[in-house]
Structure formats: structure tokens, C-alpha cells
Coordinates of C-alpha atoms in Angstrom, one line a residue:
Chain B
Q1 CA 112.5 110.8 78.2
V2 CA 115.9 110.4 80.3
H3 CA 116.2 108.6 83.1
L4 CA 118.9 108.5 86.4
V5 CA 120.3 105.6 87.8
Q6 CA 121.6 105.9 91.9
S7 CA 123.2 103.3 93.1
G8 CA 122.7 100.5 95.5
A9 CA 120.9 101.1 99.0
E10 CA 123.6 101.3 101.7
V11 CA 123.7 100.0 105.3
K12 CA 126.1 102.4 107.3
K13 CA 127.1 102.8 111.1
P14 CA 127.2 106.1 113.1
G15 CA 129.9 108.1 111.9
A16 CA 131.0 106.5 108.5
S17 CA 130.7 108.4 105.3
V18 CA 128.7 107.3 102.2
R19 CA 129.2 108.2 98.8
V20 CA 125.8 108.2 96.4
S21 CA 125.9 108.4 92.8
C22 CA 123.6 109.3 89.9
K23 CA 123.8 108.6 86.2
A24 CA 122.2 109.2 82.9
S25 CA 120.6 107.7 80.0
G26 CA 123.0 108.3 77.4
N27 CA 125.0 111.9 78.1
T28 CA 121.5 113.8 79.4
L29 CA 123.5 114.8 82.6
A30 CA 126.3 116.6 81.0
T31 CA 125.0 120.2 80.4
Y32 CA 123.2 120.0 83.1
Y33 CA 122.4 121.7 87.2
V34 CA 121.8 118.6 89.3
H35 CA 120.1 118.8 92.8
W36 CA 120.6 116.6 95.5
V37 CA 116.8 115.9 97.5
R38 CA 116.3 113.7 100.5
Q39 CA 113.3 111.9 102.1
A40 CA 113.7 110.7 105.5
P41 CA 111.2 107.9 106.3
G42 CA 107.2 108.7 106.5
Q43 CA 108.7 112.7 105.7
G44 CA 108.7 115.5 103.8
L45 CA 110.8 116.4 100.6
E46 CA 114.3 118.2 102.1
W47 CA 116.7 120.2 99.5
M48 CA 120.7 119.0 100.2
G49 CA 122.0 121.4 97.0
T50 CA 123.2 121.7 93.9
I51 CA 126.2 121.2 91.2
N52 CA 127.0 122.4 87.5
P53 CA 127.5 121.3 85.1
S54 CA 131.6 121.1 85.1
G55 CA 131.4 120.6 88.8
T56 CA 133.2 123.8 89.4
Y57 CA 130.4 125.0 91.8
T58 CA 128.6 123.2 94.3
R59 CA 125.5 125.1 97.0
S60 CA 125.3 123.4 99.7
A61 CA 121.6 123.7 102.5
Q62 CA 123.5 125.7 105.6
R63 CA 122.8 122.6 107.8
F64 CA 125.0 120.6 105.1
Q65 CA 127.8 122.5 104.4
G66 CA 130.9 121.1 106.2
R67 CA 129.6 117.7 106.0
V68 CA 128.1 117.2 102.4
T69 CA 130.6 117.2 99.3
M70 CA 129.2 117.2 95.8
T71 CA 131.2 116.1 93.0
R72 CA 131.0 115.2 89.1
D73 CA 133.1 113.3 86.6
T74 CA 132.5 114.7 83.6
S75 CA 134.2 111.9 81.6
T76 CA 131.3 109.8 82.4
S77 CA 128.4 111.9 83.6
T78 CA 128.2 110.8 87.2
V79 CA 127.3 113.0 89.8
Y80 CA 128.5 112.0 93.3
M81 CA 127.2 113.1 96.9
D82 CA 129.5 112.5 99.9
I83 CA 128.2 112.3 103.3
N84 CA 130.6 111.8 105.7
S85 CA 129.8 111.4 109.9
L86 CA 126.5 110.2 109.5
T87 CA 124.0 109.4 112.3
S88 CA 120.7 107.9 112.8
E89 CA 118.7 110.9 111.7
D90 CA 120.8 110.7 107.8
T91 CA 118.2 107.7 107.5
A92 CA 116.2 108.8 104.6
V93 CA 116.0 108.2 101.4
Y94 CA 118.6 110.1 98.8
Y95 CA 116.7 111.1 95.3
C96 CA 119.3 113.4 92.4
A97 CA 117.3 115.6 90.3
R98 CA 118.0 116.7 87.2
E99 CA 117.9 120.6 86.1
R100 CA 114.5 121.2 83.6
V101 CA 116.2 123.3 81.4
E102 CA 120.8 123.5 80.3
Y103 CA 122.5 125.7 82.3
S104 CA 119.8 126.5 84.6
S105 CA 119.7 126.6 88.1
S106 CA 116.2 127.5 88.4
F107 CA 115.4 124.7 91.0
I108 CA 112.6 123.2 88.6
F109 CA 114.0 119.5 88.7
D110 CA 112.0 117.7 86.4
A111 CA 113.6 114.1 86.7
W112 CA 114.3 112.3 89.7
G113 CA 116.5 109.1 90.0
Q114 CA 114.4 106.3 91.9
G115 CA 116.4 107.4 95.5
T116 CA 118.9 105.2 97.2
L117 CA 118.1 104.4 100.7
V118 CA 120.7 105.6 102.8
T119 CA 120.3 103.9 106.3
V120 CA 122.8 104.7 109.3
S121 CA 122.3 102.2 112.4
S122 CA 125.2 100.6 114.8
Chain J
Q1 CA 107.8 122.2 110.3
S2 CA 108.6 124.3 106.9
V3 CA 108.6 127.5 106.1
L4 CA 105.6 126.6 103.6
T5 CA 102.2 125.5 105.2
Q6 CA 100.6 122.8 103.4
P7 CA 97.2 121.0 104.9
P8 CA 98.3 117.3 105.7
S9 CA 95.9 115.7 103.8
A10 CA 92.7 116.1 101.1
S11 CA 90.3 113.9 99.7
G12 CA 87.5 113.7 97.0
T13 CA 85.2 111.9 95.7
P14 CA 85.9 110.9 91.5
G15 CA 85.2 113.7 89.4
Q16 CA 85.0 116.6 92.1
R17 CA 87.4 119.4 92.3
V18 CA 90.3 118.9 94.3
S19 CA 92.4 122.5 96.0
I20 CA 95.9 122.5 98.0
S21 CA 97.0 125.3 99.7
C22 CA 100.8 126.4 100.2
S23 CA 100.8 128.9 102.5
G24 CA 104.8 131.1 102.6
S25 CA 106.1 134.8 103.2
S26 CA 108.0 137.1 101.5
S27 CA 110.9 136.0 101.8
N28 CA 109.5 133.0 99.7
I29 CA 106.5 132.5 97.5
G30 CA 106.1 136.4 97.7
S31 CA 109.3 137.3 95.9
N32 CA 109.9 133.6 93.8
T33 CA 107.7 131.1 91.7
V34 CA 106.3 128.1 93.3
N35 CA 106.6 124.5 91.9
W36 CA 104.4 121.6 92.7
Y37 CA 105.5 117.9 92.8
Q38 CA 103.5 114.8 92.9
Q39 CA 104.9 111.7 94.8
L40 CA 102.8 108.0 94.0
P41 CA 103.0 105.8 96.7
G42 CA 106.8 104.1 96.8
T43 CA 108.2 106.0 93.4
A44 CA 110.1 109.3 93.0
P45 CA 108.2 112.5 93.2
K46 CA 107.0 113.9 89.4
L47 CA 107.3 118.2 88.4
L48 CA 103.9 119.1 88.6
M49 CA 103.6 122.7 88.0
Y50 CA 107.0 125.1 87.3
G51 CA 106.6 129.1 87.7
N52 CA 103.1 128.9 89.6
D53 CA 101.0 127.8 86.8
Q54 CA 102.7 126.1 84.1
R55 CA 102.6 122.5 83.4
P56 CA 105.1 120.0 82.1
S57 CA 104.7 118.6 78.9
G58 CA 102.2 115.0 79.7
V59 CA 100.5 116.6 82.7
P60 CA 97.1 116.5 82.3
D61 CA 95.3 120.1 82.0
R62 CA 93.0 119.7 84.8
F63 CA 96.0 120.2 87.3
S64 CA 96.0 124.0 87.7
G65 CA 98.7 126.3 89.3
S66 CA 98.0 129.5 90.8
K67 CA 99.9 132.1 92.9
S68 CA 98.7 135.1 94.6
G69 CA 101.2 137.4 97.6
T70 CA 101.8 135.2 99.4
S71 CA 100.1 132.1 99.0
A72 CA 99.5 129.7 95.7
S73 CA 97.1 126.6 95.2
L74 CA 97.1 123.4 92.9
A75 CA 94.0 123.1 91.6
I76 CA 92.3 118.9 90.9
S77 CA 89.7 119.1 88.8
G78 CA 88.1 116.0 87.5
L79 CA 89.7 113.7 90.8
Q80 CA 90.7 110.9 89.2
S81 CA 92.0 107.6 91.4
E82 CA 94.8 107.3 90.1
D83 CA 95.0 111.3 91.6
E84 CA 95.7 110.1 95.4
A85 CA 99.3 110.7 95.9
D86 CA 101.6 113.3 97.8
Y87 CA 101.9 116.9 96.1
Y88 CA 104.4 119.3 97.8
C89 CA 104.7 123.0 96.5
A90 CA 108.5 124.7 96.4
A91 CA 110.3 127.6 96.8
W92 CA 113.6 129.1 96.7
D93 CA 113.6 131.5 100.7
D94 CA 115.9 134.5 100.5
S95 CA 116.3 134.7 103.8
Q96 CA 116.8 131.2 104.2
H97 CA 119.3 131.3 101.3
N98 CA 117.7 127.7 100.6
Y99 CA 115.0 125.8 98.0
V100 CA 112.4 124.8 100.6
F101 CA 109.5 121.8 100.6
G102 CA 106.1 122.3 102.2
I103 CA 105.1 119.4 104.8
G104 CA 103.1 117.9 101.8
T105 CA 98.6 117.1 101.2
K106 CA 97.7 113.6 101.0
V107 CA 95.2 113.2 98.6
T108 CA 93.0 110.8 98.8
V109 CA 90.6 109.6 96.8
L110 CA 87.2 108.6 97.8

């Protein structure tokens, strides 16, 4: 069973940027699309975007375009998401999630990270 | 507010059958498959159902999914206390070019 491990909680001031990382045990991310989903306190899930296995293609939800950057380091099989111009509305738990099938972007997330709480507060 | 409409809550006693609806439109459920996720309190979501009615390995067969037109549903038969969780439907939306989740349904075992 694959385990996705994310970076630790962050506290940021409005206007700052944050980077969240996601790494899998073994090399079990290298051939999969990875997605990012966030959950504001007491709220539902919101898809943010995805990155392909080679890191050469990303797709973001329209509301995050221009503010969210997804990258991956294929040498360490680590995926990153950077969010800039943070506001209090970005306070949420951010999850990485892996596709169910290799090289597939079918939006079926069968493995999730533990979540990273990002708090934006002055 | 989501384009996929779910009831905010559902409940049942142990052993009962509970059904959760997910209503969408022709641009999402009507033209794409539906996935369901279970989120136990304080944990990350877990894939419960994909492709409308396919159970991943390890998901008990008392969970079942279906889709008809622009609506989908998840049924839990033989409700157990460990089923107390939030359940989210999700589908790609062709109009928004976005993967959308329902608002979630909190299932309570009485």
C-alpha cells in the first residue's frame, strides 16, 4: 500500500507564499499523475490542479490559475505545490492525491497524503 | 456551493440501509463518471467508489454505487458504526473545465 507523506504545517502572513511537498514511499509516484485538493476548516473538498508524471504538464482549476504552481523532482519522486499571494481564505488543509492508474488522468484518487495545514494570519 | 448537490446529512441505525444522492447536470454527471470518497473524522479522504459503481479492493460490498442520467447515488447496506463519516461525490465538469466535489453528506449512525 502506497503512503504519501506531506510536509508539515505552515503559518504564513497575508501576501506571502507557501510550498507544500508530497513524497511517496519507494518510487511509487514516478509514473502517476498527482493532484492537489484542499479543504477549508469545516468545509468540503476542492480540486486545485494536477501534474503529469514527467512534470511537463500541469492543469489548474480556473480560480487558481496564475497563483498556484505545481512541479515535481523526478530524481526524488517528490511533488511540490507553491501558492503565492496568500489570503486568509487560503487557510485550509492541503492534500496531495495519486491517480489510481499509471500514466492516467482519470481523476480517480486512490492514495492520499495525510494533509498539510496552511494557516494564513496576520 | 457546488454544482453537485448532496443532502448535508443522513442517518440510520446499525443494520439499516442508507442512501446518499448526488444531483448534477448534463455537463458533469450526465456526461462523466462519478466517484465517491469517504472521509472519517480527522483523516484524509479515501476512495470508496469509482466509475459510478466500481469498488476498489478492500471496500466492503455493502457499499454500492449507481448512476442514472444526471444523478448518482451511494448506498450503504447493513450500516455499521465505523461508517460514520462524510461522503463526497465527485465528477469532471465539462462546462467549468474543473473536477468538482459535492458539498458532502455527513452520515450518522444512531
